[in-house]
mmCIF file of C-alpha atoms and ligand atoms in Angstrom:
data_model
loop_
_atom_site.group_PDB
_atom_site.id
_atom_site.type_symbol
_atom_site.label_atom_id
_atom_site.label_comp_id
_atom_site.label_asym_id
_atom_site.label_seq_id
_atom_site.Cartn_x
_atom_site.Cartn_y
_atom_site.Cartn_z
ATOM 1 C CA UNK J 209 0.000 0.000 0.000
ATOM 2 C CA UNK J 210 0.946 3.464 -0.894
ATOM 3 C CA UNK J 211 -0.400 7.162 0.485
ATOM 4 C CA UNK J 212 -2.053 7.848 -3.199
ATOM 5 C CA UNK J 213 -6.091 8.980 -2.829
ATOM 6 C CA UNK J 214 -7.088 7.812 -5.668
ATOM 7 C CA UNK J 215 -10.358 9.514 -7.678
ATOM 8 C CA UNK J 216 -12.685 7.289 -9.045
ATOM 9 C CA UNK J 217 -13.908 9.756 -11.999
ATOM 10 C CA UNK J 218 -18.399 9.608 -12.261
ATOM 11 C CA UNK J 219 -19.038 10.645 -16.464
ATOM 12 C CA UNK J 220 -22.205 10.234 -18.059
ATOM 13 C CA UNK J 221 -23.299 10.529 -21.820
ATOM 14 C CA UNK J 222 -19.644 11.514 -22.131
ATOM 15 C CA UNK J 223 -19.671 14.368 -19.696
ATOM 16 C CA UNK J 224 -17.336 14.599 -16.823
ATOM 17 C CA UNK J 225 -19.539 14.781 -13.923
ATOM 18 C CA UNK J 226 -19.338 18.117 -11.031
ATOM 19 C CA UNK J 227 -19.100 16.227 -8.142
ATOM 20 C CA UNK J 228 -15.829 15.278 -9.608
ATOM 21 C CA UNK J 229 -14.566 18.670 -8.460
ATOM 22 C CA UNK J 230 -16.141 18.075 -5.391
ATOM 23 C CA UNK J 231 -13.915 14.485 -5.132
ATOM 24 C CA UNK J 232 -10.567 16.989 -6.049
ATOM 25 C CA UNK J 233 -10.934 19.399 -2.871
ATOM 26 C CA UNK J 234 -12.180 16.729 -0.695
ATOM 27 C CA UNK J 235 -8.867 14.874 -1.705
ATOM 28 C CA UNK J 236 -6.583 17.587 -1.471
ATOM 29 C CA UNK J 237 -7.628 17.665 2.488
ATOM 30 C CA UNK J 238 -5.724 14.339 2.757
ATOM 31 C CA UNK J 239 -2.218 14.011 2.439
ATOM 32 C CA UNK J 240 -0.958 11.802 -0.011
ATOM 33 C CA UNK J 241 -0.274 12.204 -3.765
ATOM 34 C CA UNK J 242 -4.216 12.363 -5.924
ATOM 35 C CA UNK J 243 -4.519 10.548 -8.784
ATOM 36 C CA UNK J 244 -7.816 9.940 -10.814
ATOM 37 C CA UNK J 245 -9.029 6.735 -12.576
ATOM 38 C CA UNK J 246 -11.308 7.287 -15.302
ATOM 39 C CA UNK J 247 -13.393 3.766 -17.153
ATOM 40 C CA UNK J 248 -15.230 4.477 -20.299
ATOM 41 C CA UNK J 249 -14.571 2.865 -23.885
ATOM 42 C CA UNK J 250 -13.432 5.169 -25.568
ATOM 43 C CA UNK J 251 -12.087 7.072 -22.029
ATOM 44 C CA UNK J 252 -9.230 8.258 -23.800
ATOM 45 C CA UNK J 253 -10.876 12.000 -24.413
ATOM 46 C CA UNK J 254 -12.682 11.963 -20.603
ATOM 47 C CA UNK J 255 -8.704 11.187 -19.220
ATOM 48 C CA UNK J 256 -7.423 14.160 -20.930
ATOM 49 C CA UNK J 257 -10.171 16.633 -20.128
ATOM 50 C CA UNK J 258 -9.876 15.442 -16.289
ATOM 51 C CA UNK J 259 -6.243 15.849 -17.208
ATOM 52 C CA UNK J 260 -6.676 19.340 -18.430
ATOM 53 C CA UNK J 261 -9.310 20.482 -15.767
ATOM 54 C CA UNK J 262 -7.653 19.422 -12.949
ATOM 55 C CA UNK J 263 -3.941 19.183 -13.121
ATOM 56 C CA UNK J 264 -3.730 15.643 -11.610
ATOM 57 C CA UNK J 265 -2.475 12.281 -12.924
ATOM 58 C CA UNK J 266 -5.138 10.453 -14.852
ATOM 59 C CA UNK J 267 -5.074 7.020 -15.365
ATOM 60 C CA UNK J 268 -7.929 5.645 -17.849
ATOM 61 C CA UNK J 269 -8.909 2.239 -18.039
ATOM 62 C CA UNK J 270 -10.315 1.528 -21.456
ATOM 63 C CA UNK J 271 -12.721 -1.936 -22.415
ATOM 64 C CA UNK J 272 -15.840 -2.662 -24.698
ATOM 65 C CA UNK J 273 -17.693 -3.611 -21.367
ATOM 66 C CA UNK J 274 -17.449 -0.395 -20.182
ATOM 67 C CA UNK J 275 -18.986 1.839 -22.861
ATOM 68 C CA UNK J 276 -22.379 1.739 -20.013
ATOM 69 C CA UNK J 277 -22.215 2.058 -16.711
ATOM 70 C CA UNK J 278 -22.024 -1.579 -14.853
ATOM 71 C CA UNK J 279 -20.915 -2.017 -11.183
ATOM 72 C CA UNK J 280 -19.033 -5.798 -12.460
ATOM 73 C CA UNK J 281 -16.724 -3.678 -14.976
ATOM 74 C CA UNK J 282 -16.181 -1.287 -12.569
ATOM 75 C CA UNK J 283 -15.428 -3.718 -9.969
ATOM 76 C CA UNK J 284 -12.789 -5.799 -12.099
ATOM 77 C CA UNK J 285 -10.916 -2.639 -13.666
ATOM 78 C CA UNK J 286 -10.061 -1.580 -10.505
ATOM 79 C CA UNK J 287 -9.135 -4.526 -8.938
ATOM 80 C CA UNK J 288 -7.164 -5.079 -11.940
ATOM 81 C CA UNK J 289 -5.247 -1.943 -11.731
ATOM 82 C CA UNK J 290 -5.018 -2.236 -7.516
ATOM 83 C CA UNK J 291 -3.242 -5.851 -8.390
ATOM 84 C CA UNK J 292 -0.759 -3.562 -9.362
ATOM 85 C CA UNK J 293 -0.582 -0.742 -7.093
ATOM 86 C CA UNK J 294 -2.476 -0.158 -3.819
ATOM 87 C CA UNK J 295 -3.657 3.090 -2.838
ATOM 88 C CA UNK J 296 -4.468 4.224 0.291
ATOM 89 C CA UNK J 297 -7.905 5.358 -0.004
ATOM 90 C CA UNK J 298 -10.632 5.178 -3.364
ATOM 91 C CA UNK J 299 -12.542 7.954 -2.944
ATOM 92 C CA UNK J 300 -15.582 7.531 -5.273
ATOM 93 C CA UNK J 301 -18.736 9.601 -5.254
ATOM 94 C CA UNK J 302 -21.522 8.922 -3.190
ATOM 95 C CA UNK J 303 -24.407 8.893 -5.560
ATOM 96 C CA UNK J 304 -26.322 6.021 -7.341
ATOM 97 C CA UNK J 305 -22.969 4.942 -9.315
ATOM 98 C CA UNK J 306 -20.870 4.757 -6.402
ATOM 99 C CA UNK J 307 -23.246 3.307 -3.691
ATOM 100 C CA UNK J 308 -23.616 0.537 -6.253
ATOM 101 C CA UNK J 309 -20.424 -0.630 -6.708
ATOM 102 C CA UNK J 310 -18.315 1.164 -3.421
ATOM 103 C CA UNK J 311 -19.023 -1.665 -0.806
ATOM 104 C CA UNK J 312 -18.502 -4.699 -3.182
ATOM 105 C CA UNK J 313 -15.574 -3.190 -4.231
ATOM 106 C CA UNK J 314 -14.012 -2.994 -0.470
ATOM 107 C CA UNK J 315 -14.606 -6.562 -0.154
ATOM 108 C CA UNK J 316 -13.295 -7.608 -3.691
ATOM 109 C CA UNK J 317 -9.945 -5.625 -2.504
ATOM 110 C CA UNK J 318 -10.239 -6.196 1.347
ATOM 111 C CA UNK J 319 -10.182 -2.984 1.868
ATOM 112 C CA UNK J 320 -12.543 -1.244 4.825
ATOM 113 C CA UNK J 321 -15.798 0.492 3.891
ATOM 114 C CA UNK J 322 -16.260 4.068 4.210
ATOM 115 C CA UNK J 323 -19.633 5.656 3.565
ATOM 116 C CA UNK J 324 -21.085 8.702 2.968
ATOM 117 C CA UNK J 325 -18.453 10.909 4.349
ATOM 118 C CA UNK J 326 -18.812 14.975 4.394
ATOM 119 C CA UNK J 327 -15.827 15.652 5.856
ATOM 120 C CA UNK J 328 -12.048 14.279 6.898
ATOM 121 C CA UNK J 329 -9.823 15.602 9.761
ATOM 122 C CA UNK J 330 -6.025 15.618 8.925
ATOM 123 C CA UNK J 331 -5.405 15.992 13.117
ATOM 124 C CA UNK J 332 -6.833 12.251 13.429
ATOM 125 C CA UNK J 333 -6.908 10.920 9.851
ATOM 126 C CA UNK J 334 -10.391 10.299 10.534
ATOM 127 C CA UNK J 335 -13.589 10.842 7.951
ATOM 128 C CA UNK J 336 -16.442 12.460 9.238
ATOM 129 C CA UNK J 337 -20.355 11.344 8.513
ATOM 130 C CA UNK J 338 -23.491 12.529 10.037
ATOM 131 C CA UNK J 339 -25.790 10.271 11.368
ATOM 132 C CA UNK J 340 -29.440 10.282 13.055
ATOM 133 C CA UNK J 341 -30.219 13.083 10.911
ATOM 134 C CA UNK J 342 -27.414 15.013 11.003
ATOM 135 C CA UNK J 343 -27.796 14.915 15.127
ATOM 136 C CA UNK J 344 -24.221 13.817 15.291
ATOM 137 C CA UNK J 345 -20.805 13.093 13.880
ATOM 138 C CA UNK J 346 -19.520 10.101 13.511
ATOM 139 C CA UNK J 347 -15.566 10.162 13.142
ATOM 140 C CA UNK J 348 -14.254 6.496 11.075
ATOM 141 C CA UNK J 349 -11.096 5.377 10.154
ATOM 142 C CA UNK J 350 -9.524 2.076 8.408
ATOM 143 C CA UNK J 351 -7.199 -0.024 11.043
ATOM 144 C CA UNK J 352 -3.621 0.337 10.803
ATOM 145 C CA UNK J 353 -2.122 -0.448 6.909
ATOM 146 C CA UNK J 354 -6.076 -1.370 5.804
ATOM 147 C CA UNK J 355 -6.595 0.584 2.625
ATOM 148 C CA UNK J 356 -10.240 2.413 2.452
ATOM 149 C CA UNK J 357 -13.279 2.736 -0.173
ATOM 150 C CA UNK J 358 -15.241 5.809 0.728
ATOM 151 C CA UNK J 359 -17.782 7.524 -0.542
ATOM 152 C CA UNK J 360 -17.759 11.097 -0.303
ATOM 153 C CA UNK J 361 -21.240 12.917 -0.171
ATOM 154 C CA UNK J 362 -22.020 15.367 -3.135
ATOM 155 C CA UNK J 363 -22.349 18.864 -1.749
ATOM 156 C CA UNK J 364 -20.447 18.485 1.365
ATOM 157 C CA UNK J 365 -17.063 20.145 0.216
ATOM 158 C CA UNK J 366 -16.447 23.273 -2.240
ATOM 159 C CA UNK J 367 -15.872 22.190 -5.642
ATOM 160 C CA UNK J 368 -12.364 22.659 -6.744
ATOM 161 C CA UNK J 369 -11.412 26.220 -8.094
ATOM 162 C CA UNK J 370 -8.092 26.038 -8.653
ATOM 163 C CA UNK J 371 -6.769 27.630 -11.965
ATOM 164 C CA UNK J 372 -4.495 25.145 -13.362
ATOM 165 C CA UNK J 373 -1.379 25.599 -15.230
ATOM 166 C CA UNK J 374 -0.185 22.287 -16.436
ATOM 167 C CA UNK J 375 -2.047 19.156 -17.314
ATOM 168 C CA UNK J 376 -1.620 16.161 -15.459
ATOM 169 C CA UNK J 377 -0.279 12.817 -17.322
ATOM 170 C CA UNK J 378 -3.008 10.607 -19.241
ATOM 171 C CA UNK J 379 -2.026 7.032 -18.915
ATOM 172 C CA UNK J 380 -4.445 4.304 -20.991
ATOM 173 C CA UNK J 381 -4.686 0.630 -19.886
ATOM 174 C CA UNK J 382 -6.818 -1.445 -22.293
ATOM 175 C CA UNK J 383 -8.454 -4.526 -20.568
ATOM 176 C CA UNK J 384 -11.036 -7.679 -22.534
ATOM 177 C CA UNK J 385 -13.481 -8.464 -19.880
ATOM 178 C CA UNK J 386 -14.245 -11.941 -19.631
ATOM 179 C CA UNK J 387 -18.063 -12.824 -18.749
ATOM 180 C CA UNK J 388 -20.597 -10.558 -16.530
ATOM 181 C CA UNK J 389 -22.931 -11.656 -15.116
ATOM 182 C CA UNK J 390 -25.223 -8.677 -15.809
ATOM 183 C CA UNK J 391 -25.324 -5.858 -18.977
ATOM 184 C CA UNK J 392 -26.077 -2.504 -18.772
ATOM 185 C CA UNK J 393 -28.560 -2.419 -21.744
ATOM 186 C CA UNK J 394 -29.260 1.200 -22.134
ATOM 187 C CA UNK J 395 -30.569 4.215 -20.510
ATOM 188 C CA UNK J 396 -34.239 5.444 -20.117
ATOM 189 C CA UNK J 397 -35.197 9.479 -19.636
ATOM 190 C CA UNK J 398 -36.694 10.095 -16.531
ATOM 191 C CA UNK J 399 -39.978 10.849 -15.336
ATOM 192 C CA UNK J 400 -40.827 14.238 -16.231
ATOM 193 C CA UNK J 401 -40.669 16.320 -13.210
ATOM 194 C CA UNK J 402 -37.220 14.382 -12.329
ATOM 195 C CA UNK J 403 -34.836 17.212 -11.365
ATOM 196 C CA UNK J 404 -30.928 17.106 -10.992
ATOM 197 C CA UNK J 405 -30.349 19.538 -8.210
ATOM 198 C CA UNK J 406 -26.736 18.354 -8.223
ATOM 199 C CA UNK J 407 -25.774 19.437 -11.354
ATOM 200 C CA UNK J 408 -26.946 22.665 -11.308
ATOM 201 C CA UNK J 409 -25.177 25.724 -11.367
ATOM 202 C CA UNK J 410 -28.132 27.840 -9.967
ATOM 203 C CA UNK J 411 -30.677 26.449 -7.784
ATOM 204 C CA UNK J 412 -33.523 29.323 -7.269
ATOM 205 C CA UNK J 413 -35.279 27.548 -4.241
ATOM 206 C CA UNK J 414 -38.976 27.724 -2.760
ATOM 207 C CA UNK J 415 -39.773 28.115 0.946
ATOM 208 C CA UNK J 416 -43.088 29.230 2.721
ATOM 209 C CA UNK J 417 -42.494 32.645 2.159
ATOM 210 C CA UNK J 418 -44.376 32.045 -1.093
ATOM 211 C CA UNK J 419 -47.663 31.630 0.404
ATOM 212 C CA UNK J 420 -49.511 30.488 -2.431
ATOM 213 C CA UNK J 421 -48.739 27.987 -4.552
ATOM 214 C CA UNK J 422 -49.069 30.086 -8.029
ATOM 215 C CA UNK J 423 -46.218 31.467 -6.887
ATOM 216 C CA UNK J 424 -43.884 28.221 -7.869
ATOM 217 C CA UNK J 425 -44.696 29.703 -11.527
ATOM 218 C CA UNK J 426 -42.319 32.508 -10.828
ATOM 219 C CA UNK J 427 -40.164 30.350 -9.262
ATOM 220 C CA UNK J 428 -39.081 28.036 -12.381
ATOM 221 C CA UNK J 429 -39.765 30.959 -14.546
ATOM 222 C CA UNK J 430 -36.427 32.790 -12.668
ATOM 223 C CA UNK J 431 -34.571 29.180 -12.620
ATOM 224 C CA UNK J 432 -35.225 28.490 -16.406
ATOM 225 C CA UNK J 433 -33.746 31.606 -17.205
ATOM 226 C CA UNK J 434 -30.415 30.004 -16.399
ATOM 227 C CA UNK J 435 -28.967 27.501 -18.598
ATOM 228 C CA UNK J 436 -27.601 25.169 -15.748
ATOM 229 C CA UNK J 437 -30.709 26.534 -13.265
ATOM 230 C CA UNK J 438 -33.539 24.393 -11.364
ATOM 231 C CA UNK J 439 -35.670 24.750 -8.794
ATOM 232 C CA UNK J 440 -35.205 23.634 -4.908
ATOM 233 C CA UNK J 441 -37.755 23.609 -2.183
ATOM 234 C CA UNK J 442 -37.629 23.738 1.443
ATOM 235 C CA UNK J 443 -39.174 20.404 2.594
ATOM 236 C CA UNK J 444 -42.663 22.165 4.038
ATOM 237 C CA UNK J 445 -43.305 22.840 0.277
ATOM 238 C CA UNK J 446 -42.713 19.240 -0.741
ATOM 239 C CA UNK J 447 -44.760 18.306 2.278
ATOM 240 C CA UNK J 448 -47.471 19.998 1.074
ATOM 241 C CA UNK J 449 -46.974 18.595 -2.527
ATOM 242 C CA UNK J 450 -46.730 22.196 -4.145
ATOM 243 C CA UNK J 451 -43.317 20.449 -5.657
ATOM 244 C CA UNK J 452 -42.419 16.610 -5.817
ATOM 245 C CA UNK J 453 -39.828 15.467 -3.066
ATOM 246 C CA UNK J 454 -36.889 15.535 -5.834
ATOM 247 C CA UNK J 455 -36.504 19.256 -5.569
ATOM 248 C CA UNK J 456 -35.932 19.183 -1.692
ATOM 249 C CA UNK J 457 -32.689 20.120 -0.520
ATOM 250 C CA UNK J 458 -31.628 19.867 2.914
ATOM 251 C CA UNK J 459 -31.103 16.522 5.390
ATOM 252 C CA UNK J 460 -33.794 14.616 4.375
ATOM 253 C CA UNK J 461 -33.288 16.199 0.789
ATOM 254 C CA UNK J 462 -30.436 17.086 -1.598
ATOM 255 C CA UNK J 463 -26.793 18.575 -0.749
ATOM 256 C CA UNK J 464 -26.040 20.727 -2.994
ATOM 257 C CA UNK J 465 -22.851 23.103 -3.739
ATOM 258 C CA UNK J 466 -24.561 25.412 -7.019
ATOM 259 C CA UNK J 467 -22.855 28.251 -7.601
ATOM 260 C CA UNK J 468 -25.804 30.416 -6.642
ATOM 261 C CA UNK J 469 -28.381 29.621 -4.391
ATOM 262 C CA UNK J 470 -30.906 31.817 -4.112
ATOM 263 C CA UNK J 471 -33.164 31.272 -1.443
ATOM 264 C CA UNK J 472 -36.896 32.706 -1.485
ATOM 265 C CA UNK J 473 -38.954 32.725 1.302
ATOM 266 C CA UNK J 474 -37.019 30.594 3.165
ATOM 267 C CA UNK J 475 -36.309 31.070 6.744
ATOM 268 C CA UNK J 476 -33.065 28.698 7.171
ATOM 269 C CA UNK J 477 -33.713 26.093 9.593
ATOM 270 C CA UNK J 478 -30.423 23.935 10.135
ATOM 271 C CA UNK J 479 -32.608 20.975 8.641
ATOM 272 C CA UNK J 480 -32.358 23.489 5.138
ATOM 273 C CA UNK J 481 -29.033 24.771 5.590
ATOM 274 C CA UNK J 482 -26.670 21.573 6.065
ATOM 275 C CA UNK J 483 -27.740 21.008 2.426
ATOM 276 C CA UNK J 484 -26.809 24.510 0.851
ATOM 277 C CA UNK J 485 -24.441 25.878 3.181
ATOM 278 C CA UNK J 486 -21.282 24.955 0.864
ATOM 279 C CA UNK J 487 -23.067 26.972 -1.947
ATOM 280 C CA UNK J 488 -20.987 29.361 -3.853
ATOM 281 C CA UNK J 489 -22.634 32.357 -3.622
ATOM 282 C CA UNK J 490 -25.894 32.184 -1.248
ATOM 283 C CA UNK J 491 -28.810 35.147 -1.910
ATOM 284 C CA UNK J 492 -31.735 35.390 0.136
ATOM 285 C CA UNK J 493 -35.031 37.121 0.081
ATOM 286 C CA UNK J 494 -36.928 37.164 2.925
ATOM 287 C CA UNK J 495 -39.331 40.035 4.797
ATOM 288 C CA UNK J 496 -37.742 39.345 8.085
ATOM 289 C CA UNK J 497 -33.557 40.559 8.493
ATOM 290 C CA UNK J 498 -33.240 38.453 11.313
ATOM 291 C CA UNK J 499 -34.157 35.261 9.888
ATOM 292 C CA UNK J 500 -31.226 32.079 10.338
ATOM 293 C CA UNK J 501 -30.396 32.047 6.612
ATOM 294 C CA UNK J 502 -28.685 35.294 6.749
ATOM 295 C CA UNK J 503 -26.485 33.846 9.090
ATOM 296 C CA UNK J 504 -25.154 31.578 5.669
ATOM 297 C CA UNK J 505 -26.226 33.592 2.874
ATOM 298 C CA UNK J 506 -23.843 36.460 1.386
ATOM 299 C CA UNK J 507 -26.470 38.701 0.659
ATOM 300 C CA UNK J 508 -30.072 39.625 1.666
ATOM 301 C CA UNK J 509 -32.625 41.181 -0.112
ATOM 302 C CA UNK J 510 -35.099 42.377 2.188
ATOM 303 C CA UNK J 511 -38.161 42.498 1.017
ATOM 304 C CA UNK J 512 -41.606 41.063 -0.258
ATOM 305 C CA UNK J 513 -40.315 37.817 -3.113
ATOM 306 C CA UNK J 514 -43.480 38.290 -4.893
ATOM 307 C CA UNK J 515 -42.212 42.435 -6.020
ATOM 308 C CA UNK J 516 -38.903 41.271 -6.008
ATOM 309 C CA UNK J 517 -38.675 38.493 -7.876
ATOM 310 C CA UNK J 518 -40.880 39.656 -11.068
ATOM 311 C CA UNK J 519 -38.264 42.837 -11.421
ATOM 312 C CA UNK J 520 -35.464 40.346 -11.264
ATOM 313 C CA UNK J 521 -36.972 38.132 -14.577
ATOM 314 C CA UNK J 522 -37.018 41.590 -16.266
ATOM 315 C CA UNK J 523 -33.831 42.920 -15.842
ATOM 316 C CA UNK J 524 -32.537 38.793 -16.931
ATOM 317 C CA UNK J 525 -34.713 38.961 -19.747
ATOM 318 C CA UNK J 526 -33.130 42.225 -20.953
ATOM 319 C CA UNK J 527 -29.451 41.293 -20.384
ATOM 320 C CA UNK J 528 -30.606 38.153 -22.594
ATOM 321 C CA UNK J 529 -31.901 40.152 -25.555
HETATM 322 C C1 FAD O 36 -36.176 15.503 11.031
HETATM 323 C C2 FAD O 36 -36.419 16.735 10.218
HETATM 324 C C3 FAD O 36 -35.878 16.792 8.930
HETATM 325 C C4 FAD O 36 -36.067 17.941 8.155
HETATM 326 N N1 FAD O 36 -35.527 17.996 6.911
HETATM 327 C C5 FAD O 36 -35.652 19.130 6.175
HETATM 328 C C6 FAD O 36 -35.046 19.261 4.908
HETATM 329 O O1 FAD O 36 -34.390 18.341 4.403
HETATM 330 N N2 FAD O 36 -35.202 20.430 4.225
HETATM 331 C C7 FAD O 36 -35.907 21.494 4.723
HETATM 332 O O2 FAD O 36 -36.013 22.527 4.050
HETATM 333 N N3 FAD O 36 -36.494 21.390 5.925
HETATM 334 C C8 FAD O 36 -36.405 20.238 6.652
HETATM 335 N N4 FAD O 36 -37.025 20.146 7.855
HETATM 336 C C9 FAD O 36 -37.948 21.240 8.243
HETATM 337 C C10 FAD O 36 -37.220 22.446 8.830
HETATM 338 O O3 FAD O 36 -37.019 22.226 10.208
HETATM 339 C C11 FAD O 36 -38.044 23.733 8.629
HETATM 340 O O4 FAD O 36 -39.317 23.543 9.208
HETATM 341 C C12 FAD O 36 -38.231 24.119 7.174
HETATM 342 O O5 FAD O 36 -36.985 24.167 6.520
HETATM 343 C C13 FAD O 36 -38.864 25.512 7.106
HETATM 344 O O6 FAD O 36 -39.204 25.787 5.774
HETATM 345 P P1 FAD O 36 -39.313 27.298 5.259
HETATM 346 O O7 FAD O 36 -38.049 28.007 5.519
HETATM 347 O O8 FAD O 36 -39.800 27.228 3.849
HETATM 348 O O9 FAD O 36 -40.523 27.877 6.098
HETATM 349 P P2 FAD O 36 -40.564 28.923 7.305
HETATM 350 O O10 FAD O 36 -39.647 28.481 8.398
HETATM 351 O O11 FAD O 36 -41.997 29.119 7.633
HETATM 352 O O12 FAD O 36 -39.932 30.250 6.696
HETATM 353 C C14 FAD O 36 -40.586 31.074 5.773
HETATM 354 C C15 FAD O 36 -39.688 32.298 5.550
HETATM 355 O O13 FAD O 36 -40.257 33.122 4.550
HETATM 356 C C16 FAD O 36 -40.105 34.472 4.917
HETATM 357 N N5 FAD O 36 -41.154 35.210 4.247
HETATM 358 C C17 FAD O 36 -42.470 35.262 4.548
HETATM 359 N N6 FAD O 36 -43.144 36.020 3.671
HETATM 360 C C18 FAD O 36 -42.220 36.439 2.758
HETATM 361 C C19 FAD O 36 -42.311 37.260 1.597
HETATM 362 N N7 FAD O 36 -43.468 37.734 1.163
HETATM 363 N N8 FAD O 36 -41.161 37.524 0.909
HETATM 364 C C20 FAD O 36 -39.961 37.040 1.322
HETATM 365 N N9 FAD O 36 -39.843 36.270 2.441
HETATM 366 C C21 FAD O 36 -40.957 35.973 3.138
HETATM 367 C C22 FAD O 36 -40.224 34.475 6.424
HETATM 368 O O14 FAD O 36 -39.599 35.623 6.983
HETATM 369 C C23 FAD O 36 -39.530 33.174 6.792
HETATM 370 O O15 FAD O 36 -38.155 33.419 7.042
HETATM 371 C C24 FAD O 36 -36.853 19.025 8.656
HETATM 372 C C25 FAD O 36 -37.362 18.943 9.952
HETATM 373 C C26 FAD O 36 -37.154 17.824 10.712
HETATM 374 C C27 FAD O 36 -37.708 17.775 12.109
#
């Protein structure tokens, strides 16, 4: 075993995902040299964009199997390439993905299990997760010269910023997979409604302030006007079924790390905040200056969302013309 944190990249439709940013600064918390491991067929262009982007060492591992996502190719790839070389800790991305294949992969490699971590202290080597809804921390750590899977929550860390200067090396490793026992046959759109808070860029988010449901209108009439931009709720709009659970954000929602968040009519109970607080740049309206979101937000605008927000599709819709 060596000290390298090793990436596992998360593309899709031939996109590199954000949370791979996310992955980057969480990594560079840990000592140790980073290195990311891309799988795709052909991977060859995601290894040099991650290459590019991020200034790290990026080794892609290249097979027919692996033009889908399928937890067996993932699983063998890297346990090929740790037959090799054994890294300290796998960091891989805790979304649908990574939960998949991150705890099958620990016990094909005998490594320890690590899930959903936001957090890792470099006084105690120890990742932190929160558990009983976020009531407490939990610190973890692998024994003594165990190597680690974890899976690293989107949201919880700042996406990687970093201008880089030089591109990391691209190494490709071409592998035949023998049989799986399942195949990734294809990919079906989701229902409509289905948001992807995560990769947004600006989440415009609903909260009680709105008072009437009509009001949601504006609401996704503001987000569409960005081209990465949805729509988040607090959970009592959810609850109430003005929007379906998908767009909640908070503990028993989304985390999310936009690069705006702007928060309407939302007071900022802790429940809400642990799942924006990391945003980039955090705007709220609301009537009240002493609500708990302005103790995370940049900015306030205080005043009445339903004169506010109309003005601001105005002066967007000019600046687009
Ligand atoms: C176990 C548990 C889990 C939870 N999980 C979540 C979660 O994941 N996500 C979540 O969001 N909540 C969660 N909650 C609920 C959370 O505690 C809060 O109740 C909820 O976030 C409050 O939603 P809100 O801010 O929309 O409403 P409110 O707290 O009612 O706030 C409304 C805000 O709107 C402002 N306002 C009113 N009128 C206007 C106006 N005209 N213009 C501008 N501003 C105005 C008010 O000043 C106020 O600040 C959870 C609670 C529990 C117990």
């Amino acid at each position: 075993m060596n000290k390298d944190i090793w990436i596992i990249a998360e593309h899709f439709d031939g996109r590199i995902r954000p949370v791979n940013s996310e992955l980057i600064a969480f990594a560079r918390k840990i000592p140790g040299e980073i290195k990311v491991i891309v799988i795709g067929h052909p991977v060859k262009p995601l290894a040099e964009e991650i290459a590019r982007a991020t200034g790290c060492d990026v080794i892609g591992l290249d097979s027919p199997a692996a033009v889908l996502y399928n937890s067996e190719v993932y699983r063998y790839l890297i346990k090929k390439l740790c037959g090799q070389d054994q890294p300290r800790y796998l960091l891989v991305p805790h979304t649908p993905f990574g939960w998949d294949y991150a705890p099958a992969l620990a016990v094909d490699l005998g490594f320890s299990a690590i899930a959903s971590v936001t957090d890792f202290n470099p006084g105690n080597s120890t990742f932190i997760r929160q558990i009983l809804n976020g009531k407490l921390l939990e610190e973890l750590k692998s024994p003594p010269g165990c190597s680690a899977v974890v899976t690293v929550m989107p949201g919880s860390v700042k996406p990687e910023t970093e201008i880089i200067t030089s591109p990391g090396s691209v190494r490709i490793l071409e592998f035949e997979i023998p049989q799986l026992k399942t195949r990734t046959i294809r990919y079906l759109p989701a229902q409509p409604g289905t948001v992807n808070l995560k990769d947004a860029e600006v989440i415009v988010a609903a909260g009680r302030g709105l008072k009437v449901q009509e009001r949601i209108e504006l609401i996704r009439e503001l987000a569409s006007l960005f081209k990465r931009g949805a729509v988040g709720a607090s959970r009592p709009l959810c609850d109430q079924g003005w929007l379906p659970l998908g767009h909640q954000v908070g503990m028993t929602g989304s985390t999310v790390s936009p690069k705006l968040y702007l928060a309407c009519g939302i007071s900022g109970a802790l429940q809400h905040t642990m799942g924006m607080k990391n945003s980039g740049l955090i705007v709220a309206v609301n009537t009240d200056r002493k609500a708990p979101i302005l103790q995370v937000a940049h900015f306030c605008v205080n005043t009445d969302l339903s004169q506010f927000i109309p003005v601001l599709i105005e002066k967007i819709r000019k600046l687009h013309e």
